[in-house]
């Protein structure tokens, strides 16, 4: 599992302060450069070779109600992405089981509500009529 670092971006007169949870604080002039700066800072502070080996969750500090909504929305998106990966793995598994049970690729497509081409991708063979 990939580590995720929460970065709270706080506006100030000359740009943004980036408060990186359990790591430290750095600054950027523009919020658009915040993720790259946070990645560089985290990699340096933790002596990591790859600044892409972890996730950064950048949350600009707004009023408290908006900040909570941003955090919640981002958490829901991450959860949806995780569930999508799980669903894809399950779909692949079921397609293979259906194929082993004797169903053709086109029959599997009907059962799973997919195109025959997608079934072919899932089970790694061409669909049969």
mmCIF file of C-alpha atoms in Angstrom:
data_model
loop_
_atom_site.group_PDB
_atom_site.id
_atom_site.type_symbol
_atom_site.label_atom_id
_atom_site.label_comp_id
_atom_site.label_asym_id
_atom_site.label_seq_id
_atom_site.Cartn_x
_atom_site.Cartn_y
_atom_site.Cartn_z
ATOM 1 C CA UNK A 1 0.000 0.000 0.000
ATOM 2 C CA UNK A 2 1.270 3.453 -0.907
ATOM 3 C CA UNK A 3 1.777 6.040 1.838
ATOM 4 C CA UNK A 4 -0.347 9.176 1.559
ATOM 5 C CA UNK A 5 0.849 12.477 3.002
ATOM 6 C CA UNK A 6 -1.733 15.096 3.942
ATOM 7 C CA UNK A 7 -0.586 18.578 2.962
ATOM 8 C CA UNK A 8 -2.535 21.520 4.387
ATOM 9 C CA UNK A 9 -1.945 24.589 2.205
ATOM 10 C CA UNK A 10 -2.441 27.847 4.117
ATOM 11 C CA UNK A 11 -2.639 31.163 2.265
ATOM 12 C CA UNK A 12 -0.339 33.949 3.383
ATOM 13 C CA UNK A 13 0.848 37.288 1.937
ATOM 14 C CA UNK A 14 3.539 35.812 -0.333
ATOM 15 C CA UNK A 15 1.856 32.593 -1.374
ATOM 16 C CA UNK A 16 1.116 29.352 0.430
ATOM 17 C CA UNK A 17 2.601 27.561 3.426
ATOM 18 C CA UNK A 18 2.511 23.791 3.029
ATOM 19 C CA UNK A 19 2.083 21.980 6.336
ATOM 20 C CA UNK A 20 2.967 18.358 5.599
ATOM 21 C CA UNK A 21 1.530 16.081 8.261
ATOM 22 C CA UNK A 22 4.280 14.439 10.342
ATOM 23 C CA UNK A 23 7.006 15.773 8.014
ATOM 24 C CA UNK A 24 7.393 19.557 8.133
ATOM 25 C CA UNK A 25 6.555 22.897 6.523
ATOM 26 C CA UNK A 26 7.637 24.502 3.261
ATOM 27 C CA UNK A 27 6.399 27.393 1.111
ATOM 28 C CA UNK A 28 5.401 28.055 -2.496
ATOM 29 C CA UNK A 29 4.379 31.207 -4.320
ATOM 30 C CA UNK A 30 1.586 29.508 -6.262
ATOM 31 C CA UNK A 31 -0.866 26.794 -5.255
ATOM 32 C CA UNK A 32 -0.385 25.230 -8.690
ATOM 33 C CA UNK A 33 3.199 24.375 -7.684
ATOM 34 C CA UNK A 34 2.268 23.047 -4.243
ATOM 35 C CA UNK A 35 2.089 19.325 -5.008
ATOM 36 C CA UNK A 36 5.488 19.266 -6.735
ATOM 37 C CA UNK A 37 7.064 21.277 -3.900
ATOM 38 C CA UNK A 38 5.496 19.013 -1.268
ATOM 39 C CA UNK A 39 6.735 15.895 -3.072
ATOM 40 C CA UNK A 40 10.250 17.303 -3.281
ATOM 41 C CA UNK A 41 10.184 18.300 0.397
ATOM 42 C CA UNK A 42 8.857 14.910 1.554
ATOM 43 C CA UNK A 43 11.404 12.991 -0.523
ATOM 44 C CA UNK A 44 14.244 15.146 0.831
ATOM 45 C CA UNK A 45 13.068 15.101 4.458
ATOM 46 C CA UNK A 46 12.542 11.334 4.480
ATOM 47 C CA UNK A 47 15.583 10.539 2.313
ATOM 48 C CA UNK A 48 13.510 8.883 -0.421
ATOM 49 C CA UNK A 49 14.911 8.344 -3.915
ATOM 50 C CA UNK A 50 11.574 8.640 -5.723
ATOM 51 C CA UNK A 51 9.220 11.576 -5.170
ATOM 52 C CA UNK A 52 6.491 9.595 -6.960
ATOM 53 C CA UNK A 53 6.657 6.624 -4.549
ATOM 54 C CA UNK A 54 3.907 8.087 -2.365
ATOM 55 C CA UNK A 55 0.621 9.950 -2.698
ATOM 56 C CA UNK A 56 0.083 13.575 -1.744
ATOM 57 C CA UNK A 57 -3.337 14.764 -0.604
ATOM 58 C CA UNK A 58 -3.173 18.548 -0.996
ATOM 59 C CA UNK A 59 -5.931 20.361 0.883
ATOM 60 C CA UNK A 60 -6.035 24.143 0.625
ATOM 61 C CA UNK A 61 -7.213 25.580 3.942
ATOM 62 C CA UNK A 62 -10.466 27.379 3.423
ATOM 63 C CA UNK A 63 -13.082 28.136 6.021
ATOM 64 C CA UNK A 64 -13.601 25.086 8.222
ATOM 65 C CA UNK A 65 -16.868 23.939 6.622
ATOM 66 C CA UNK A 66 -15.390 24.025 3.121
ATOM 67 C CA UNK A 67 -12.183 22.326 4.260
ATOM 68 C CA UNK A 68 -14.165 19.427 5.729
ATOM 69 C CA UNK A 69 -16.183 19.125 2.524
ATOM 70 C CA UNK A 70 -12.988 19.039 0.458
ATOM 71 C CA UNK A 71 -11.480 16.345 2.716
ATOM 72 C CA UNK A 72 -14.679 14.317 2.585
ATOM 73 C CA UNK A 73 -14.970 14.557 -1.201
ATOM 74 C CA UNK A 74 -11.353 13.504 -1.672
ATOM 75 C CA UNK A 75 -11.752 10.578 0.717
ATOM 76 C CA UNK A 76 -14.864 9.454 -1.147
ATOM 77 C CA UNK A 77 -13.033 9.624 -4.482
ATOM 78 C CA UNK A 78 -10.149 7.541 -3.097
ATOM 79 C CA UNK A 79 -12.646 5.009 -1.727
ATOM 80 C CA UNK A 80 -14.482 4.877 -5.069
ATOM 81 C CA UNK A 81 -11.183 4.274 -6.883
ATOM 82 C CA UNK A 82 -10.337 1.463 -4.469
ATOM 83 C CA UNK A 83 -13.762 -0.110 -4.939
ATOM 84 C CA UNK A 84 -13.433 0.217 -8.720
ATOM 85 C CA UNK A 85 -10.158 -1.727 -8.620
ATOM 86 C CA UNK A 86 -11.785 -4.402 -6.452
ATOM 87 C CA UNK A 87 -14.803 -4.617 -8.775
ATOM 88 C CA UNK A 88 -12.549 -4.976 -11.829
ATOM 89 C CA UNK A 89 -10.623 -7.792 -10.140
ATOM 90 C CA UNK A 90 -13.876 -9.545 -9.221
ATOM 91 C CA UNK A 91 -15.197 -9.129 -12.761
ATOM 92 C CA UNK A 92 -11.996 -10.657 -14.154
ATOM 93 C CA UNK A 93 -12.246 -13.582 -11.730
ATOM 94 C CA UNK A 94 -15.903 -14.272 -12.544
ATOM 95 C CA UNK A 95 -15.301 -14.023 -16.300
ATOM 96 C CA UNK A 96 -12.542 -16.623 -16.027
ATOM 97 C CA UNK A 97 -14.720 -18.907 -13.896
ATOM 98 C CA UNK A 98 -17.546 -18.643 -16.418
ATOM 99 C CA UNK A 99 -15.114 -19.472 -19.215
ATOM 100 C CA UNK A 100 -13.832 -22.522 -17.343
ATOM 101 C CA UNK A 101 -17.426 -23.663 -16.830
ATOM 102 C CA UNK A 102 -17.847 -23.895 -20.597
ATOM 103 C CA UNK A 103 -19.488 -20.605 -21.545
ATOM 104 C CA UNK A 104 -18.294 -18.927 -24.718
ATOM 105 C CA UNK A 105 -16.920 -15.407 -24.699
ATOM 106 C CA UNK A 106 -20.158 -14.046 -26.139
ATOM 107 C CA UNK A 107 -22.194 -15.894 -23.510
ATOM 108 C CA UNK A 108 -19.971 -14.507 -20.770
ATOM 109 C CA UNK A 109 -20.519 -11.042 -22.236
ATOM 110 C CA UNK A 110 -24.285 -11.447 -21.960
ATOM 111 C CA UNK A 111 -24.095 -12.823 -18.412
ATOM 112 C CA UNK A 112 -21.840 -9.992 -17.188
ATOM 113 C CA UNK A 113 -23.388 -7.220 -19.289
ATOM 114 C CA UNK A 114 -20.128 -6.549 -21.132
ATOM 115 C CA UNK A 115 -19.016 -6.432 -24.737
ATOM 116 C CA UNK A 116 -17.386 -9.550 -26.159
ATOM 117 C CA UNK A 117 -14.241 -7.475 -26.669
ATOM 118 C CA UNK A 118 -14.111 -6.603 -22.977
ATOM 119 C CA UNK A 119 -14.607 -10.248 -22.036
ATOM 120 C CA UNK A 120 -11.733 -11.150 -24.344
ATOM 121 C CA UNK A 121 -9.542 -8.656 -22.510
ATOM 122 C CA UNK A 122 -10.606 -10.033 -19.138
ATOM 123 C CA UNK A 123 -10.016 -13.696 -19.877
ATOM 124 C CA UNK A 124 -7.121 -13.289 -22.277
ATOM 125 C CA UNK A 125 -8.554 -15.078 -25.297
ATOM 126 C CA UNK A 126 -10.698 -14.125 -28.261
ATOM 127 C CA UNK A 127 -14.444 -14.391 -27.796
ATOM 128 C CA UNK A 128 -16.219 -17.177 -29.653
ATOM 129 C CA UNK A 129 -19.665 -17.007 -31.248
#
